[in-house]
Coordinates of C-alpha atoms in Angstrom, one line a residue:
X257 CA 0.2 0.1 -0.1
X258 CA 1.1 3.4 -0.7
X259 CA 1.6 6.2 2.1
X260 CA -0.6 8.7 -0.3
X261 CA -3.8 8.1 0.7
X262 CA -5.2 9.6 -3.1
X263 CA -2.9 6.5 -4.7
X264 CA -4.8 4.1 -2.4
X265 CA -8.1 5.2 -3.2
X266 CA -7.4 5.6 -6.9
X267 CA -6.4 1.6 -6.9
X268 CA -9.8 0.7 -5.1
X269 CA -11.8 2.7 -7.6
X270 CA -9.7 0.8 -10.4
X271 CA -10.6 -2.6 -8.9
X272 CA -14.2 -2.4 -8.3
X273 CA -14.7 -0.9 -11.6
X274 CA -12.4 -3.8 -13.2
X275 CA -14.8 -6.1 -15.4
X276 CA -13.9 -9.7 -16.3
X277 CA -15.1 -9.2 -20.1
X278 CA -18.5 -10.1 -21.6
X279 CA -20.2 -12.9 -19.8
X280 CA -21.7 -15.5 -22.3
X281 CA -24.2 -17.8 -21.4
X282 CA -23.2 -21.7 -21.0
X283 CA -26.5 -22.6 -23.0
X284 CA -25.3 -20.5 -25.9
X285 CA -21.8 -21.4 -26.1
X286 CA -20.6 -23.0 -29.3
X287 CA -20.3 -26.6 -29.0
X288 CA -16.5 -28.1 -28.7
X289 CA -15.4 -30.3 -31.9
X290 CA -15.0 -33.7 -31.4
X291 CA -12.0 -35.4 -31.4
X292 CA -11.4 -38.4 -33.4
X293 CA -11.1 -41.4 -31.5
X294 CA -7.9 -42.4 -33.5
X295 CA -6.2 -39.3 -32.6
X296 CA -6.2 -40.4 -29.0
X297 CA -5.1 -44.0 -30.0
X298 CA -1.9 -42.5 -32.0
X299 CA -1.4 -40.1 -29.0
X300 CA -1.7 -43.5 -26.1
X301 CA 0.9 -45.4 -28.4
X302 CA 3.4 -42.9 -28.5
X303 CA 3.2 -42.4 -24.8
X304 CA 3.6 -46.1 -24.7
X305 CA 6.6 -46.6 -26.6
X306 CA 8.3 -43.6 -25.2
X307 CA 11.0 -44.4 -22.8
X308 CA 12.8 -42.2 -20.6
X309 CA 16.7 -41.9 -20.7
X310 CA 17.0 -43.1 -17.3
X311 CA 15.4 -46.5 -18.4
X312 CA 17.1 -46.9 -21.3
X313 CA 20.4 -46.4 -19.3
X314 CA 19.4 -49.2 -17.1
X315 CA 18.5 -51.6 -20.0
X316 CA 21.9 -50.9 -21.4
X317 CA 23.7 -51.4 -18.3
X318 CA 21.7 -54.6 -17.6
X319 CA 22.5 -55.8 -21.2
X320 CA 26.3 -55.2 -20.3
X321 CA 26.0 -56.9 -17.5
X322 CA 24.8 -59.8 -18.8
X323 CA 27.2 -59.8 -21.5
X324 CA 30.4 -59.6 -19.9
X325 CA 29.1 -62.5 -17.5
X326 CA 28.1 -65.0 -20.3
X327 CA 31.3 -66.4 -21.3
X328 CA 32.7 -69.2 -19.3
X329 CA 35.5 -68.4 -17.1
X330 CA 38.1 -70.8 -18.6
X331 CA 36.8 -70.1 -22.2
X332 CA 38.3 -67.1 -24.3
X333 CA 35.5 -64.7 -25.5
X334 CA 38.0 -64.8 -28.5
X335 CA 38.0 -68.4 -29.3
X336 CA 34.2 -69.1 -28.9
X337 CA 31.9 -69.6 -31.7
X338 CA 28.9 -68.3 -29.9
X339 CA 27.6 -67.1 -26.5
X340 CA 24.5 -68.5 -25.5
X341 CA 23.3 -69.6 -29.3
X342 CA 24.2 -66.1 -30.6
X343 CA 27.2 -65.4 -32.9
X344 CA 30.3 -63.9 -31.5
X345 CA 30.6 -61.5 -34.0
X346 CA 26.9 -60.1 -33.7
X347 CA 27.5 -60.4 -29.7
X348 CA 30.4 -58.0 -29.9
X349 CA 28.9 -55.6 -32.3
X350 CA 25.8 -55.7 -29.8
X351 CA 28.3 -54.9 -27.0
X352 CA 30.3 -52.6 -28.8
X353 CA 26.8 -50.2 -29.5
X354 CA 25.6 -51.0 -26.0
X355 CA 28.6 -49.4 -24.7
X356 CA 28.5 -46.5 -27.2
X357 CA 25.2 -45.6 -26.2
X358 CA 26.2 -45.6 -22.3
X359 CA 29.2 -43.3 -22.7
X360 CA 26.7 -40.8 -25.1
X361 CA 24.5 -40.6 -22.0
X362 CA 26.6 -40.5 -19.2
X363 CA 28.1 -37.2 -20.5
X364 CA 24.5 -35.9 -19.2
X365 CA 25.1 -34.7 -15.3
X366 CA 21.9 -35.7 -14.6
X367 CA 22.2 -39.4 -16.4
X368 CA 25.7 -39.4 -14.7
X369 CA 23.9 -39.7 -11.4
X370 CA 21.7 -42.0 -12.2
X371 CA 24.5 -44.4 -13.6
X372 CA 26.2 -43.8 -9.8
X373 CA 22.8 -45.1 -8.1
X374 CA 22.6 -47.8 -10.5
X375 CA 25.6 -49.1 -9.4
X376 CA 27.6 -48.3 -12.9
X377 CA 31.1 -47.6 -11.8
X378 CA 31.8 -50.7 -10.1
X379 CA 30.2 -52.4 -12.9
X380 CA 32.3 -50.8 -15.4
X381 CA 35.5 -51.7 -13.2
X382 CA 34.3 -55.0 -13.2
X383 CA 33.5 -54.9 -17.0
X384 CA 37.6 -54.0 -17.2
X385 CA 38.6 -57.3 -15.6
X386 CA 36.4 -59.4 -17.8
X387 CA 38.0 -61.7 -20.4
X388 CA 36.1 -59.4 -23.6
X389 CA 38.1 -56.5 -22.8
X390 CA 41.5 -57.9 -22.1
X391 CA 41.1 -59.6 -25.9
X392 CA 39.0 -56.3 -27.4
X393 CA 41.1 -52.9 -27.3
X394 CA 37.8 -50.9 -28.1
X395 CA 36.0 -52.2 -25.5
X396 CA 38.8 -50.8 -22.8
X397 CA 38.8 -47.5 -24.9
X398 CA 34.8 -47.6 -24.5
X399 CA 34.7 -48.3 -20.6
X400 CA 37.7 -45.9 -20.4
X401 CA 35.5 -43.3 -21.8
X402 CA 32.5 -43.9 -19.7
X403 CA 34.6 -43.7 -16.8
X404 CA 36.3 -40.3 -18.1
X405 CA 32.9 -38.9 -19.2
X406 CA 31.1 -40.0 -16.0
X407 CA 33.0 -38.2 -13.5
X408 CA 34.2 -35.2 -14.6
X409 CA 33.1 -32.5 -12.0
X410 CA 31.2 -35.1 -9.9
X411 CA 33.0 -36.1 -6.8
X412 CA 30.0 -38.6 -5.9
X413 CA 30.7 -40.2 -9.1
X414 CA 34.5 -40.2 -8.3
X415 CA 33.8 -42.1 -4.9
X416 CA 31.5 -44.9 -6.4
X417 CA 34.5 -46.0 -8.4
X418 CA 36.2 -47.0 -5.4
X419 CA 39.3 -48.9 -6.3
X420 CA 39.7 -47.8 -9.6
X421 CA 43.7 -47.8 -8.9
X422 CA 43.9 -51.5 -8.9
X423 CA 41.8 -51.9 -12.2
X424 CA 43.1 -49.1 -14.4
X425 CA 46.8 -48.4 -13.4
X426 CA 47.8 -52.1 -14.4
X427 CA 45.8 -52.1 -17.3
X428 CA 47.8 -48.6 -18.5
X429 CA 51.1 -49.9 -17.8
X430 CA 50.8 -52.5 -20.2
X431 CA 48.4 -51.0 -22.7
X432 CA 49.8 -50.9 -26.2
X433 CA 46.4 -50.0 -28.4
X434 CA 47.0 -46.1 -29.0
X435 CA 43.2 -45.4 -28.4
X436 CA 42.7 -47.4 -25.3
X437 CA 46.1 -45.9 -24.0
X438 CA 44.6 -42.4 -24.9
X439 CA 41.1 -42.9 -23.1
X440 CA 42.9 -44.5 -20.1
X441 CA 45.0 -41.3 -19.8
X442 CA 41.7 -39.3 -20.2
X443 CA 39.8 -41.1 -17.3
X444 CA 42.7 -40.7 -15.0
X445 CA 42.5 -36.9 -15.7
X446 CA 38.9 -37.0 -14.7
X447 CA 39.5 -39.0 -11.7
X448 CA 41.9 -36.9 -10.3
X449 CA 41.4 -33.4 -11.2
X450 CA 40.1 -31.1 -8.5
X451 CA 39.9 -34.4 -6.4
X452 CA 42.1 -34.9 -3.5
X453 CA 40.8 -38.4 -2.7
X454 CA 41.6 -39.6 -6.1
X455 CA 45.2 -37.5 -6.4
X456 CA 46.2 -39.2 -2.8
X457 CA 45.4 -42.5 -4.4
X458 CA 46.9 -42.1 -7.7
X459 CA 50.4 -40.9 -6.3
X460 CA 50.2 -43.6 -3.7
X461 CA 49.9 -46.0 -6.2
X462 CA 53.1 -44.4 -8.1
X463 CA 50.7 -43.3 -10.8
X464 CA 53.3 -40.4 -11.8
X465 CA 55.7 -43.5 -12.6
X466 CA 53.2 -45.1 -14.7
X467 CA 52.7 -42.1 -16.6
X468 CA 56.5 -40.9 -17.0
X469 CA 57.2 -44.7 -18.2
X470 CA 54.2 -44.2 -20.7
X471 CA 55.8 -41.0 -22.1
X472 CA 59.1 -42.8 -22.4
X473 CA 57.9 -45.8 -24.0
X474 CA 55.7 -43.8 -26.9
X475 CA 58.7 -41.7 -27.7
X476 CA 60.9 -44.7 -27.4
X477 CA 58.5 -47.1 -29.9
X478 CA 58.4 -44.0 -32.5
X479 CA 62.3 -43.4 -32.7
X480 CA 61.4 -39.6 -31.9
X481 CA 64.8 -38.6 -30.2
X482 CA 64.5 -34.9 -31.5
X483 CA 65.1 -32.8 -28.6
X484 CA 65.8 -35.7 -26.0
X485 CA 67.9 -34.0 -23.1
X486 CA 70.1 -36.2 -21.7
X487 CA 71.8 -36.4 -18.4
X488 CA 74.3 -34.0 -19.3
X489 CA 72.0 -31.8 -21.1
X490 CA 72.9 -32.6 -24.8
X491 CA 70.3 -32.7 -27.4
X492 CA 69.8 -35.5 -29.5
X493 CA 68.4 -34.4 -32.6
X494 CA 67.0 -36.2 -35.2
X495 CA 64.1 -34.5 -36.8
X496 CA 62.7 -31.2 -38.2
X497 CA 64.1 -28.3 -36.3
X498 CA 67.3 -30.0 -34.7
X499 CA 68.3 -32.0 -36.8
X500 CA 67.3 -34.4 -40.1
X501 CA 64.3 -36.9 -39.5
X502 CA 64.7 -40.0 -41.1
X503 CA 62.6 -40.5 -43.7
X504 CA 60.6 -43.5 -42.2
X505 CA 59.6 -44.2 -38.8
X506 CA 56.8 -45.5 -36.9
X507 CA 53.8 -43.8 -36.3
X508 CA 53.8 -41.7 -32.8
X509 CA 50.7 -42.0 -30.5
X510 CA 50.5 -38.1 -30.4
X511 CA 47.2 -38.3 -28.6
X512 CA 48.5 -40.5 -25.5
X513 CA 51.5 -38.4 -25.3
X514 CA 49.5 -35.1 -25.2
X515 CA 47.3 -36.5 -22.5
X516 CA 50.2 -37.7 -20.8
X517 CA 51.8 -34.8 -20.6
X518 CA 49.0 -32.5 -19.7
X519 CA 48.8 -35.4 -16.5
X520 CA 52.0 -34.6 -15.4
X521 CA 51.8 -30.9 -15.7
X522 CA 48.7 -30.7 -13.7
X523 CA 50.5 -32.4 -10.6
X524 CA 53.4 -29.9 -10.9
X525 CA 51.1 -26.9 -11.7
X526 CA 48.2 -27.6 -9.3
X527 CA 49.3 -30.1 -7.2
X528 CA 52.7 -28.8 -6.3
X529 CA 54.0 -32.3 -7.0
X530 CA 57.4 -31.9 -9.0
X531 CA 60.1 -34.9 -8.5
X532 CA 63.1 -34.5 -10.1
X533 CA 62.2 -37.6 -12.6
X534 CA 58.5 -35.8 -13.4
X535 CA 60.6 -32.4 -14.6
X536 CA 63.0 -34.9 -16.3
X537 CA 60.5 -36.0 -18.2
X538 CA 59.1 -32.2 -18.9
X539 CA 62.5 -31.0 -20.0
X540 CA 63.0 -33.6 -22.4
X541 CA 59.7 -32.4 -23.7
X542 CA 60.2 -29.1 -24.1
X543 CA 61.7 -29.2 -27.9
X544 CA 59.4 -32.1 -28.9
X545 CA 58.0 -31.4 -32.4
X546 CA 54.2 -31.0 -31.3
X547 CA 53.9 -27.6 -30.3
X548 CA 51.1 -28.5 -27.6
X549 CA 53.2 -31.0 -26.0
X550 CA 56.3 -28.8 -25.8
X551 CA 54.0 -26.0 -24.6
X552 CA 52.5 -27.6 -21.7
X553 CA 56.0 -28.9 -20.7
X554 CA 57.2 -25.2 -20.8
X555 CA 54.1 -24.2 -18.8
X556 CA 54.8 -26.8 -16.0
X557 CA 58.4 -26.0 -16.0
X558 CA 58.0 -22.2 -15.8
X559 CA 55.6 -23.5 -12.8
X560 CA 58.2 -25.0 -11.1
X561 CA 60.8 -22.5 -11.7
X562 CA 58.9 -19.9 -9.8
X563 CA 57.8 -22.5 -7.0
X564 CA 61.6 -22.5 -6.5
X565 CA 62.1 -18.9 -6.1
X566 CA 59.1 -18.7 -3.7
X567 CA 59.9 -22.1 -1.4
X568 CA 62.6 -21.3 0.6
X569 CA 63.0 -24.4 1.5
X570 CA 63.4 -26.0 -2.0
X571 CA 66.9 -27.9 -2.5
X572 CA 69.4 -25.9 -4.6
X573 CA 69.9 -29.2 -6.5
X574 CA 66.5 -29.2 -7.6
X575 CA 67.1 -25.6 -9.5
X576 CA 70.4 -26.8 -10.4
X577 CA 68.6 -29.7 -11.9
X578 CA 66.0 -27.6 -14.2
X579 CA 68.9 -25.2 -15.4
X580 CA 70.7 -28.0 -16.5
X581 CA 68.4 -29.9 -17.9
X582 CA 66.9 -27.0 -19.9
X583 CA 70.1 -26.2 -21.8
X584 CA 69.5 -27.3 -25.1
X585 CA 66.3 -25.6 -24.7
X586 CA 68.3 -22.1 -24.0
X587 CA 70.4 -22.8 -26.9
X588 CA 67.8 -23.5 -29.5
X589 CA 65.7 -20.4 -28.2
X590 CA 69.0 -18.0 -28.4
X591 CA 69.6 -18.3 -24.6
X592 CA 73.0 -18.2 -24.5
X593 CA 75.9 -18.8 -21.9
X594 CA 74.3 -17.9 -18.2
X595 CA 70.9 -17.3 -19.5
X596 CA 71.3 -13.8 -21.3
X597 CA 69.3 -13.6 -23.8
X598 CA 71.0 -12.5 -27.6
X599 CA 68.1 -10.6 -29.5
X600 CA 70.5 -11.2 -32.7
X601 CA 71.0 -14.8 -32.4
X602 CA 67.2 -15.3 -31.0
X603 CA 66.0 -13.5 -34.4
X604 CA 68.3 -16.0 -36.2
X605 CA 67.4 -19.4 -34.5
X606 CA 64.3 -18.6 -35.0
X607 CA 63.9 -19.7 -38.8
X608 CA 62.4 -23.0 -39.0
X609 CA 58.4 -23.2 -38.6
X610 CA 58.6 -25.2 -35.5
X611 CA 61.0 -22.4 -33.8
X612 CA 58.5 -19.5 -35.5
X613 CA 55.3 -21.4 -34.0
X614 CA 57.3 -21.9 -30.2
X615 CA 58.3 -17.9 -30.8
X616 CA 54.6 -16.9 -30.7
X617 CA 53.7 -19.2 -27.6
X618 CA 53.1 -17.3 -24.3
X619 CA 54.1 -20.8 -22.1
X620 CA 57.5 -20.5 -24.3
X621 CA 58.1 -17.1 -23.6
X622 CA 57.3 -16.9 -19.9
X623 CA 59.7 -19.7 -19.9
X624 CA 62.5 -18.5 -21.7
X625 CA 62.2 -14.9 -20.1
X626 CA 62.4 -17.0 -16.7
X627 CA 65.5 -18.9 -17.7
X628 CA 67.0 -16.0 -18.8
X629 CA 66.2 -13.8 -15.7
X630 CA 68.2 -16.8 -13.6
X631 CA 70.9 -16.7 -15.8
X632 CA 71.4 -13.0 -15.3
X633 CA 71.3 -13.4 -11.7
X634 CA 73.6 -16.4 -12.0
X635 CA 76.2 -14.7 -13.9
X636 CA 76.4 -11.5 -11.5

């Protein structure tokens, strides 16, 4: 109500004069049109066949549980002719489509909750222990993606994957399929990022060592020795910007390498875990051909150097190791001597496409400036 009497009087007058429009006698109203019964029949049929995604997810989980448990424990799924009378190839196709649909559904946050309530996380870990996934890398890859997409940004779903480290890390250690390995690394990132419990579990079970060895295996398998920094800090160049690449070499698992280095970088930057072995691996990647890999490594090394400068308890040997391991990087980037940037040399060095790309990358720029500043301080 207003404090002004005139306003209140006007409102009261307006309300008393308000009319709801012309009133029509019900008997004089026009008859409503009669709907065709076939229309109602169609609507009822449509409603009966309408299925909510929660029900679809439940059916898919039930089918996957039944199929993964269908083969005899002493019989290889790969050697059996049929499963419960159905040809093996048809069962594999149906199972693959089932997991693809589950993966698509659990990307929705609400359905990820339903997936947890339906005991999906523990079921998925059981699938990963089965003979089906042991013999079919495509199924391992799909299971890993289900873990990754369902657990992202949901601590309750992550907690439901209790015991994941006993399943995922051993499989990842020996995984050779490129797609499956990349998806396992994606799943580890989803489980660990922003989750203290999973991060602690990962570290206690030597997860960093597993990822470090994956990086070394990928680079070794592809004979990709370019930019590999030895213990003496020398570069072993055998490709594009630091030597001549062999005309033929095995394909490299680039996607897994990118995800592995980003996972290591996360632990260095966000968690503050900067062991000498992790930093050595990242330093070796600073000159990698893949700009996405080298930039992620540069960002992590820069974070470690900044932490060394802020933390008075940092062992001097750690800083010395970082400076030593980045020696080849400094030379390539035009940071000579004791880390003093030589503009002319830097301009001359940036002659290859890789170096031109790195020169415009913000992470590389910050790292180069930090190393140059360290060099200037040490030369005084």
